[in-house]
mmCIF file of C-alpha atoms in Angstrom:
data_model
loop_
_atom_site.group_PDB
_atom_site.id
_atom_site.type_symbol
_atom_site.label_atom_id
_atom_site.label_comp_id
_atom_site.label_asym_id
_atom_site.label_seq_id
_atom_site.Cartn_x
_atom_site.Cartn_y
_atom_site.Cartn_z
ATOM 1 C CA MET A 1 39.991 49.529 48.654
ATOM 2 C CA GLY A 2 41.451 51.257 45.666
ATOM 3 C CA LEU A 3 39.526 51.995 42.486
ATOM 4 C CA ALA A 4 41.478 49.456 40.480
ATOM 5 C CA VAL A 5 40.758 46.761 42.988
ATOM 6 C CA ARG A 6 37.054 47.616 43.039
ATOM 7 C CA ILE A 7 36.925 47.456 39.239
ATOM 8 C CA LEU A 8 38.708 44.113 39.263
ATOM 9 C CA VAL A 9 36.374 42.695 41.889
ATOM 10 C CA GLY A 10 33.350 43.944 39.941
ATOM 11 C CA ALA A 11 34.636 42.358 36.768
ATOM 12 C CA VAL A 12 35.169 39.074 38.540
ATOM 13 C CA VAL A 13 31.628 39.208 39.894
ATOM 14 C CA VAL A 14 30.185 39.970 36.462
ATOM 15 C CA VAL A 15 32.191 37.172 34.886
ATOM 16 C CA GLY A 16 31.095 34.845 37.648
ATOM 17 C CA ILE A 17 27.452 35.739 37.149
ATOM 18 C CA ALA A 18 27.763 35.306 33.405
ATOM 19 C CA ALA A 19 29.525 31.996 33.844
ATOM 20 C CA GLY A 20 26.891 30.856 36.297
ATOM 21 C CA ALA A 21 24.100 31.888 33.958
ATOM 22 C CA ALA A 22 25.765 30.097 31.065
ATOM 23 C CA LEU A 23 26.241 26.982 33.170
ATOM 24 C CA TRP A 24 22.631 27.079 34.263
ATOM 25 C CA GLY A 25 21.558 27.519 30.645
ATOM 26 C CA VAL A 26 23.561 24.448 29.671
ATOM 27 C CA VAL A 27 21.837 22.516 32.436
ATOM 28 C CA LEU A 28 18.382 23.646 31.288
ATOM 29 C CA VAL A 29 18.843 22.785 27.620
ATOM 30 C CA ASN A 30 20.192 19.324 28.454
ATOM 31 C CA ARG A 31 17.769 18.263 31.155
ATOM 32 C CA ASP A 32 14.722 16.087 30.510
ATOM 33 C CA GLY A 33 11.846 17.854 28.826
ATOM 34 C CA PRO A 34 8.107 17.663 29.599
ATOM 35 C CA LEU A 35 7.126 15.178 26.863
ATOM 36 C CA ALA A 36 5.337 12.272 28.559
ATOM 37 C CA ALA A 37 5.350 9.831 25.615
ATOM 38 C CA ASP A 38 6.968 9.490 22.202
ATOM 39 C CA THR A 39 5.284 11.753 19.675
ATOM 40 C CA ALA A 40 5.640 13.070 16.146
ATOM 41 C CA VAL A 41 5.460 16.738 15.192
ATOM 42 C CA VAL A 42 5.121 18.200 11.704
ATOM 43 C CA ILE A 43 7.236 21.250 10.897
ATOM 44 C CA PRO A 44 5.710 22.799 7.741
ATOM 45 C CA LYS A 45 7.913 24.155 4.986
ATOM 46 C CA GLY A 46 8.834 27.807 5.478
ATOM 47 C CA SER A 47 8.437 27.707 9.261
ATOM 48 C CA GLY A 48 10.584 30.280 11.057
ATOM 49 C CA LEU A 49 12.296 29.755 14.378
ATOM 50 C CA GLU A 50 9.430 31.272 16.342
ATOM 51 C CA ALA A 51 6.857 29.067 14.607
ATOM 52 C CA ILE A 52 8.991 25.977 15.238
ATOM 53 C CA SER A 53 9.388 26.886 18.904
ATOM 54 C CA LEU A 54 5.635 27.350 19.316
ATOM 55 C CA ALA A 55 4.859 24.104 17.468
ATOM 56 C CA LEU A 56 7.142 22.146 19.792
ATOM 57 C CA SER A 57 5.703 23.931 22.815
ATOM 58 C CA ASP A 58 2.113 23.195 21.739
ATOM 59 C CA ALA A 59 3.059 19.515 21.392
ATOM 60 C CA ASP A 60 4.650 19.558 24.893
ATOM 61 C CA VAL A 61 8.025 18.638 23.431
ATOM 62 C CA ILE A 62 9.520 21.695 25.139
ATOM 63 C CA ASP A 63 8.263 23.994 27.893
ATOM 64 C CA ARG A 64 10.663 26.877 27.304
ATOM 65 C CA PRO A 65 10.198 28.103 23.718
ATOM 66 C CA PHE A 66 12.263 31.243 24.401
ATOM 67 C CA LEU A 67 15.194 29.188 25.674
ATOM 68 C CA PHE A 68 14.828 26.861 22.649
ATOM 69 C CA ALA A 69 14.961 29.812 20.238
ATOM 70 C CA THR A 70 17.827 31.477 22.081
ATOM 71 C CA THR A 71 19.880 28.289 22.135
ATOM 72 C CA ALA A 72 19.213 27.768 18.417
ATOM 73 C CA LYS A 73 20.502 31.282 17.656
ATOM 74 C CA ILE A 74 23.572 31.064 19.905
ATOM 75 C CA THR A 75 24.627 27.686 18.501
ATOM 76 C CA GLY A 76 23.715 28.542 14.901
ATOM 77 C CA ALA A 77 21.288 25.617 14.796
ATOM 78 C CA ASN A 78 18.536 27.954 13.594
ATOM 79 C CA ARG A 79 20.203 28.010 10.179
ATOM 80 C CA ALA A 80 20.003 24.208 9.820
ATOM 81 C CA LEU A 81 16.508 23.328 11.042
ATOM 82 C CA LYS A 82 14.649 21.308 8.379
ATOM 83 C CA ALA A 83 10.931 20.971 7.658
ATOM 84 C CA GLY A 84 9.196 17.607 7.857
ATOM 85 C CA GLU A 85 7.653 15.217 10.349
ATOM 86 C CA TYR A 86 9.950 14.325 13.238
ATOM 87 C CA ALA A 87 9.699 11.718 15.971
ATOM 88 C CA PHE A 88 10.585 12.947 19.448
ATOM 89 C CA PRO A 89 11.206 10.472 22.281
ATOM 90 C CA ALA A 90 9.643 10.967 25.697
ATOM 91 C CA HIS A 91 11.421 13.534 27.897
ATOM 92 C CA VAL A 92 13.570 14.755 25.011
ATOM 93 C CA SER A 93 15.790 17.690 25.993
ATOM 94 C CA ILE A 94 15.948 21.012 24.161
ATOM 95 C CA ALA A 95 19.454 20.178 22.960
ATOM 96 C CA GLU A 96 18.357 16.802 21.587
ATOM 97 C CA ALA A 97 15.249 18.307 19.989
ATOM 98 C CA LEU A 98 17.507 20.716 18.103
ATOM 99 C CA ARG A 99 19.739 17.863 16.969
ATOM 100 C CA ILE A 100 16.719 15.927 15.726
ATOM 101 C CA LEU A 101 15.492 18.905 13.703
ATOM 102 C CA GLN A 102 18.960 19.428 12.231
ATOM 103 C CA SER A 103 19.346 15.774 11.251
ATOM 104 C CA GLY A 104 16.691 15.818 8.538
ATOM 105 C CA LYS A 105 15.742 12.235 9.551
ATOM 106 C CA THR A 106 11.996 12.512 9.172
ATOM 107 C CA VAL A 107 9.388 9.925 10.114
ATOM 108 C CA VAL A 108 9.103 7.134 7.537
ATOM 109 C CA ARG A 109 5.456 6.274 6.926
ATOM 110 C CA ARG A 110 4.108 3.053 5.421
ATOM 111 C CA PHE A 111 1.316 2.751 2.861
ATOM 112 C CA THR A 112 0.172 -0.798 2.127
ATOM 113 C CA VAL A 113 -1.861 -1.666 -0.960
ATOM 114 C CA PRO A 114 -3.624 -5.063 -0.727
ATOM 115 C CA GLU A 115 -3.537 -7.363 -3.745
ATOM 116 C CA GLY A 116 -6.568 -7.502 -5.993
ATOM 117 C CA LEU A 117 -7.924 -3.964 -5.660
ATOM 118 C CA THR A 118 -9.000 -2.083 -8.753
ATOM 119 C CA SER A 119 -7.160 1.086 -9.713
ATOM 120 C CA ALA A 120 -10.198 3.133 -8.641
ATOM 121 C CA GLN A 121 -10.060 1.556 -5.187
ATOM 122 C CA ILE A 122 -6.333 2.212 -4.844
ATOM 123 C CA VAL A 123 -6.735 5.850 -5.905
ATOM 124 C CA ALA A 124 -9.446 6.229 -3.249
ATOM 125 C CA LEU A 125 -7.062 4.876 -0.588
ATOM 126 C CA ILE A 126 -4.328 7.296 -1.634
ATOM 127 C CA ARG A 127 -6.721 10.248 -1.650
ATOM 128 C CA ASP A 128 -7.776 9.353 1.890
ATOM 129 C CA GLU A 129 -4.170 9.329 3.123
ATOM 130 C CA PRO A 130 -4.021 12.622 5.092
ATOM 131 C CA ALA A 131 -0.228 12.847 5.276
ATOM 132 C CA MET A 132 0.147 13.051 1.479
ATOM 133 C CA SER A 133 -0.206 16.148 -0.671
ATOM 134 C CA GLY A 134 -1.513 17.073 -4.099
ATOM 135 C CA GLU A 135 -4.258 15.756 -6.310
ATOM 136 C CA ILE A 136 -4.462 12.764 -8.654
ATOM 137 C CA LYS A 137 -5.552 14.200 -11.991
ATOM 138 C CA ASP A 138 -5.170 11.229 -14.319
ATOM 139 C CA PRO A 139 -6.580 7.908 -13.028
ATOM 140 C CA PRO A 140 -4.107 5.074 -13.734
ATOM 141 C CA ALA A 141 -5.062 2.293 -16.126
ATOM 142 C CA GLU A 142 -6.338 -0.940 -14.602
ATOM 143 C CA GLY A 143 -3.631 -3.366 -13.574
ATOM 144 C CA THR A 144 -0.747 -0.869 -13.761
ATOM 145 C CA LEU A 145 -0.194 -0.502 -9.990
ATOM 146 C CA LEU A 146 1.814 -3.055 -8.011
ATOM 147 C CA PRO A 147 0.243 -3.943 -4.635
ATOM 148 C CA GLU A 148 3.017 -3.586 -2.102
ATOM 149 C CA THR A 149 4.061 -1.652 1.009
ATOM 150 C CA TYR A 150 5.509 1.729 0.084
ATOM 151 C CA HIS A 151 7.437 4.096 2.326
ATOM 152 C CA TYR A 152 6.967 7.835 2.200
ATOM 153 C CA SER A 153 7.361 11.000 4.269
ATOM 154 C CA TRP A 154 4.774 13.514 5.397
ATOM 155 C CA GLY A 155 3.848 15.846 2.562
ATOM 156 C CA ASP A 156 5.008 13.563 -0.259
ATOM 157 C CA SER A 157 3.016 13.800 -3.483
ATOM 158 C CA ARG A 158 0.139 11.410 -4.160
ATOM 159 C CA ALA A 159 0.910 11.576 -7.867
ATOM 160 C CA ASP A 160 4.546 10.653 -7.195
ATOM 161 C CA LEU A 161 3.454 7.600 -5.191
ATOM 162 C CA LEU A 162 1.292 6.470 -8.104
ATOM 163 C CA LYS A 163 4.273 6.786 -10.428
ATOM 164 C CA ARG A 164 6.350 4.659 -8.073
ATOM 165 C CA MET A 165 3.632 2.010 -8.058
ATOM 166 C CA GLN A 166 3.453 2.039 -11.848
ATOM 167 C CA THR A 167 7.218 1.725 -12.166
ATOM 168 C CA ALA A 168 7.212 -1.155 -9.680
ATOM 169 C CA MET A 169 4.550 -2.971 -11.710
ATOM 170 C CA GLN A 170 6.443 -2.463 -14.986
ATOM 171 C CA THR A 171 9.612 -3.825 -13.404
ATOM 172 C CA THR A 172 7.810 -6.796 -11.863
ATOM 173 C CA ILE A 173 5.912 -7.884 -14.968
ATOM 174 C CA LYS A 174 9.002 -7.548 -17.173
ATOM 175 C CA ALA A 175 11.131 -9.642 -14.819
ATOM 176 C CA ALA A 176 8.422 -12.309 -14.585
ATOM 177 C CA TRP A 177 7.779 -12.394 -18.338
ATOM 178 C CA ASP A 178 11.483 -12.815 -19.030
ATOM 179 C CA LYS A 179 11.393 -16.015 -16.938
ATOM 180 C CA ARG A 180 8.107 -17.360 -18.325
ATOM 181 C CA SER A 181 7.349 -20.889 -19.402
ATOM 182 C CA LEU A 182 7.712 -21.119 -23.171
ATOM 183 C CA SER A 183 4.549 -23.223 -23.466
ATOM 184 C CA LEU A 184 2.168 -20.446 -22.388
ATOM 185 C CA PRO A 185 -0.819 -19.835 -24.700
ATOM 186 C CA ILE A 186 -0.469 -16.067 -24.283
ATOM 187 C CA ASP A 187 1.499 -13.736 -26.515
ATOM 188 C CA ASN A 188 2.858 -10.950 -24.354
ATOM 189 C CA ALA A 189 3.352 -9.534 -20.872
ATOM 190 C CA LYS A 190 0.129 -7.517 -21.080
ATOM 191 C CA GLN A 191 -1.899 -10.689 -21.522
ATOM 192 C CA ALA A 192 -0.010 -12.259 -18.632
ATOM 193 C CA LEU A 193 -1.026 -9.303 -16.490
ATOM 194 C CA VAL A 194 -4.669 -9.715 -17.515
ATOM 195 C CA LEU A 195 -4.630 -13.395 -16.569
ATOM 196 C CA ALA A 196 -2.777 -12.661 -13.319
ATOM 197 C CA SER A 197 -5.513 -10.234 -12.310
ATOM 198 C CA ILE A 198 -8.115 -12.975 -12.770
ATOM 199 C CA VAL A 199 -6.053 -15.449 -10.733
ATOM 200 C CA GLU A 200 -5.640 -12.805 -8.018
ATOM 201 C CA LYS A 201 -9.403 -12.361 -7.732
ATOM 202 C CA GLU A 202 -10.151 -16.093 -7.880
ATOM 203 C CA THR A 203 -8.073 -17.217 -4.898
ATOM 204 C CA SER A 204 -6.490 -15.737 -1.808
ATOM 205 C CA VAL A 205 -4.769 -19.001 -0.920
ATOM 206 C CA PRO A 206 -1.052 -18.681 -1.794
ATOM 207 C CA ALA A 207 -0.592 -22.392 -2.421
ATOM 208 C CA GLU A 208 -3.425 -22.391 -4.962
ATOM 209 C CA ARG A 209 -2.309 -19.572 -7.252
ATOM 210 C CA ALA A 210 -0.176 -21.664 -9.599
ATOM 211 C CA ARG A 211 -2.849 -24.384 -9.732
ATOM 212 C CA VAL A 212 -5.631 -21.913 -10.559
ATOM 213 C CA ALA A 213 -3.369 -20.339 -13.182
ATOM 214 C CA GLY A 214 -2.858 -23.820 -14.613
ATOM 215 C CA VAL A 215 -6.628 -24.303 -14.941
ATOM 216 C CA PHE A 216 -7.012 -21.124 -16.970
ATOM 217 C CA VAL A 217 -3.998 -21.966 -19.120
ATOM 218 C CA ASN A 218 -5.515 -25.397 -19.835
ATOM 219 C CA ARG A 219 -8.822 -23.789 -20.784
ATOM 220 C CA LEU A 220 -7.120 -21.336 -23.132
ATOM 221 C CA ILE A 221 -5.222 -24.189 -24.802
ATOM 222 C CA ALA A 222 -8.473 -26.149 -25.202
ATOM 223 C CA ASN A 223 -10.331 -23.072 -26.544
ATOM 224 C CA MET A 224 -12.688 -23.184 -23.577
ATOM 225 C CA ARG A 225 -14.122 -19.983 -22.174
ATOM 226 C CA LEU A 226 -12.544 -18.978 -18.870
ATOM 227 C CA GLN A 227 -15.925 -18.528 -17.139
ATOM 228 C CA SER A 228 -14.481 -16.572 -14.242
ATOM 229 C CA ASP A 229 -16.987 -14.958 -11.863
ATOM 230 C CA PRO A 230 -14.693 -12.014 -10.970
ATOM 231 C CA THR A 231 -14.737 -10.940 -14.620
ATOM 232 C CA VAL A 232 -18.535 -10.752 -14.438
ATOM 233 C CA VAL A 233 -18.316 -8.612 -11.312
ATOM 234 C CA TYR A 234 -15.881 -6.289 -13.060
ATOM 235 C CA ALA A 235 -18.189 -6.044 -16.067
ATOM 236 C CA LEU A 236 -21.139 -5.129 -13.845
ATOM 237 C CA THR A 237 -19.313 -2.642 -11.610
ATOM 238 C CA GLN A 238 -16.991 -1.215 -14.291
ATOM 239 C CA GLY A 239 -14.126 -1.581 -11.860
ATOM 240 C CA SER A 240 -15.614 0.541 -9.094
ATOM 241 C CA GLY A 241 -15.305 -2.199 -6.487
ATOM 242 C CA ALA A 242 -17.321 -5.012 -4.928
ATOM 243 C CA LEU A 243 -20.730 -5.960 -6.347
ATOM 244 C CA GLY A 244 -22.286 -6.384 -2.919
ATOM 245 C CA ARG A 245 -24.452 -9.377 -3.811
ATOM 246 C CA THR A 246 -24.313 -12.888 -5.209
ATOM 247 C CA LEU A 247 -24.116 -13.292 -8.977
ATOM 248 C CA THR A 248 -27.247 -14.508 -10.747
ATOM 249 C CA ARG A 249 -27.782 -16.473 -13.955
ATOM 250 C CA ALA A 250 -28.740 -13.234 -15.655
ATOM 251 C CA ASP A 251 -25.385 -11.740 -14.614
ATOM 252 C CA TRP A 252 -23.501 -14.580 -16.289
ATOM 253 C CA LYS A 253 -25.262 -13.667 -19.555
ATOM 254 C CA PHE A 254 -24.454 -9.951 -19.272
ATOM 255 C CA GLU A 255 -22.980 -8.727 -22.538
ATOM 256 C CA SER A 256 -19.562 -7.207 -21.914
ATOM 257 C CA PRO A 257 -16.032 -7.617 -23.310
ATOM 258 C CA TYR A 258 -15.035 -8.417 -19.705
ATOM 259 C CA ASN A 259 -17.544 -11.200 -19.095
ATOM 260 C CA THR A 260 -15.610 -14.402 -19.755
ATOM 261 C CA TYR A 261 -18.851 -16.394 -19.765
ATOM 262 C CA VAL A 262 -19.818 -14.742 -23.068
ATOM 263 C CA ILE A 263 -16.429 -13.948 -24.669
ATOM 264 C CA ASP A 264 -13.650 -16.181 -25.885
ATOM 265 C CA GLY A 265 -10.180 -15.756 -24.459
ATOM 266 C CA LEU A 266 -9.063 -12.935 -22.189
ATOM 267 C CA PRO A 267 -10.752 -9.626 -21.323
ATOM 268 C CA PRO A 268 -9.243 -6.510 -22.977
ATOM 269 C CA THR A 269 -7.530 -5.302 -19.774
ATOM 270 C CA PRO A 270 -6.809 -6.568 -16.275
ATOM 271 C CA ILE A 271 -9.759 -6.603 -13.878
ATOM 272 C CA ALA A 272 -7.650 -5.634 -10.852
ATOM 273 C CA ASN A 273 -4.075 -5.018 -9.782
ATOM 274 C CA PRO A 274 -2.442 -8.396 -9.137
ATOM 275 C CA GLY A 275 0.406 -8.966 -6.731
ATOM 276 C CA LYS A 276 3.811 -10.345 -7.587
ATOM 277 C CA ALA A 277 2.884 -13.886 -6.517
ATOM 278 C CA SER A 278 -0.081 -14.083 -8.905
ATOM 279 C CA ILE A 279 2.007 -12.712 -11.765
ATOM 280 C CA GLU A 280 4.687 -15.322 -11.152
ATOM 281 C CA ALA A 281 2.039 -18.056 -10.906
ATOM 282 C CA VAL A 282 0.677 -17.145 -14.341
ATOM 283 C CA VAL A 283 4.003 -17.093 -16.171
ATOM 284 C CA ASN A 284 4.972 -20.434 -14.612
ATOM 285 C CA PRO A 285 1.683 -22.200 -13.857
ATOM 286 C CA GLU A 286 1.326 -25.621 -12.314
ATOM 287 C CA GLN A 287 1.154 -28.321 -14.966
ATOM 288 C CA HIS A 288 -1.860 -30.586 -14.515
ATOM 289 C CA ASP A 289 -5.047 -31.737 -16.302
ATOM 290 C CA PHE A 290 -7.602 -29.746 -14.278
ATOM 291 C CA VAL A 291 -9.996 -27.562 -16.264
ATOM 292 C CA TYR A 292 -12.578 -26.816 -13.557
ATOM 293 C CA PHE A 293 -12.545 -25.553 -9.996
ATOM 294 C CA VAL A 294 -15.119 -24.379 -7.486
ATOM 295 C CA ALA A 295 -15.020 -23.149 -3.890
ATOM 296 C CA ASP A 296 -14.874 -25.969 -1.374
ATOM 297 C CA GLY A 297 -16.461 -24.042 1.497
ATOM 298 C CA SER A 298 -13.280 -23.838 3.552
ATOM 299 C CA GLY A 299 -11.583 -20.937 1.786
ATOM 300 C CA GLY A 300 -9.931 -23.040 -0.898
ATOM 301 C CA HIS A 301 -11.103 -24.766 -4.052
ATOM 302 C CA ALA A 302 -11.911 -28.249 -5.333
ATOM 303 C CA PHE A 303 -10.370 -28.983 -8.739
ATOM 304 C CA ALA A 304 -11.696 -31.326 -11.394
ATOM 305 C CA LYS A 305 -10.575 -32.811 -14.721
ATOM 306 C CA THR A 306 -14.059 -33.656 -16.033
ATOM 307 C CA LEU A 307 -17.417 -31.917 -16.059
ATOM 308 C CA ALA A 308 -19.022 -34.786 -14.155
ATOM 309 C CA GLU A 309 -16.474 -34.506 -11.373
ATOM 310 C CA HIS A 310 -16.875 -30.723 -11.353
ATOM 311 C CA ASN A 311 -20.655 -31.008 -11.050
ATOM 312 C CA ARG A 312 -20.220 -33.211 -7.994
ATOM 313 C CA ASN A 313 -17.899 -30.603 -6.470
ATOM 314 C CA VAL A 314 -20.447 -27.877 -7.205
ATOM 315 C CA ALA A 315 -23.198 -29.913 -5.554
ATOM 316 C CA ARG A 316 -21.064 -30.370 -2.431
ATOM 317 C CA TRP A 317 -20.326 -26.646 -2.343
ATOM 318 C CA ARG A 318 -24.020 -25.791 -2.648
ATOM 319 C CA ASP A 319 -24.846 -28.165 0.216
ATOM 320 C CA ILE A 320 -22.198 -26.508 2.386
ATOM 321 C CA MET A 321 -23.526 -23.045 1.577
ATOM 322 C CA LYS A 322 -27.110 -24.100 2.364
ATOM 323 C CA GLN A 323 -25.986 -25.534 5.709
ATOM 324 C CA GLN A 324 -24.315 -22.231 6.478
ATOM 325 C CA GLY A 325 -27.434 -20.340 5.433
ATOM 326 C CA GLU A 326 -25.748 -18.480 2.568
ATOM 327 C CA SER A 327 -27.150 -17.716 -0.864
ATOM 328 C CA VAL A 328 -25.535 -19.464 -3.849
ATOM 329 C CA GLY A 329 -27.218 -17.535 -6.649
ATOM 330 C CA ASP A 330 -30.148 -18.519 -8.841
#
């Protein structure tokens, strides 16, 4: 065999080996990976290719970090990998893992704020959210945060979430106030927000919100004190949260600008962060003649137009509480 032939044969062999290796590489990067179940992996900002490879390997997303890194370099994917939290499906291949990291489609997290929490309670929830970053330096004013479900990504700022909640509340109260009943005995949207916070704390029954709002509106029109227990709780706790005990007669006499048993009209600020439904109930309350209400023992309330009728409702409620072995105050 001549030299030229031997060189040609050698070249063919080398090309064949290279082609075979390339084909095998394609097979490896596209075959199912070791991940047993769907999982999420956080890629911190500033992570290099090696760090990303090791993070995916530690999470069992891939079992060949060197092949992952090599494929990323050959394809140029290493220049487009983005930081964030990514969801990887079970048995994801190396090729698909690279596509996921290039997409920038990070995991969308949900943060739900229940209605009726104080601003201090909401701040505590946000601070306890481990996937958020940064500190909250300036506590938000009471009633300025809209309870809602908010979406965010890993590493988003806690302060930015608070701003979003404040903006949502401003938008909500403005829209509601613009559609208010013109017969309301309140002068501005801030007062509506104060009253909405009281309604929010008084009932958790959706169908009752407008009726409870109507009671307070009737009392304001009649120059009657609101006499709302949640305002007493707020006065005693200074907005820190639940009181942890039943109110007493001494509590109802507690001197505070928030205690509506001793002040006329509305407290100076909201006593909680009301939801959209309570805000809408206040600006368009149910029209009726009720001026009293008390718990009925079943989660709702009994409403009354006269003090005599109200006293009978209170007596029934006390009997129910005694039968259930619960304290009703002194």
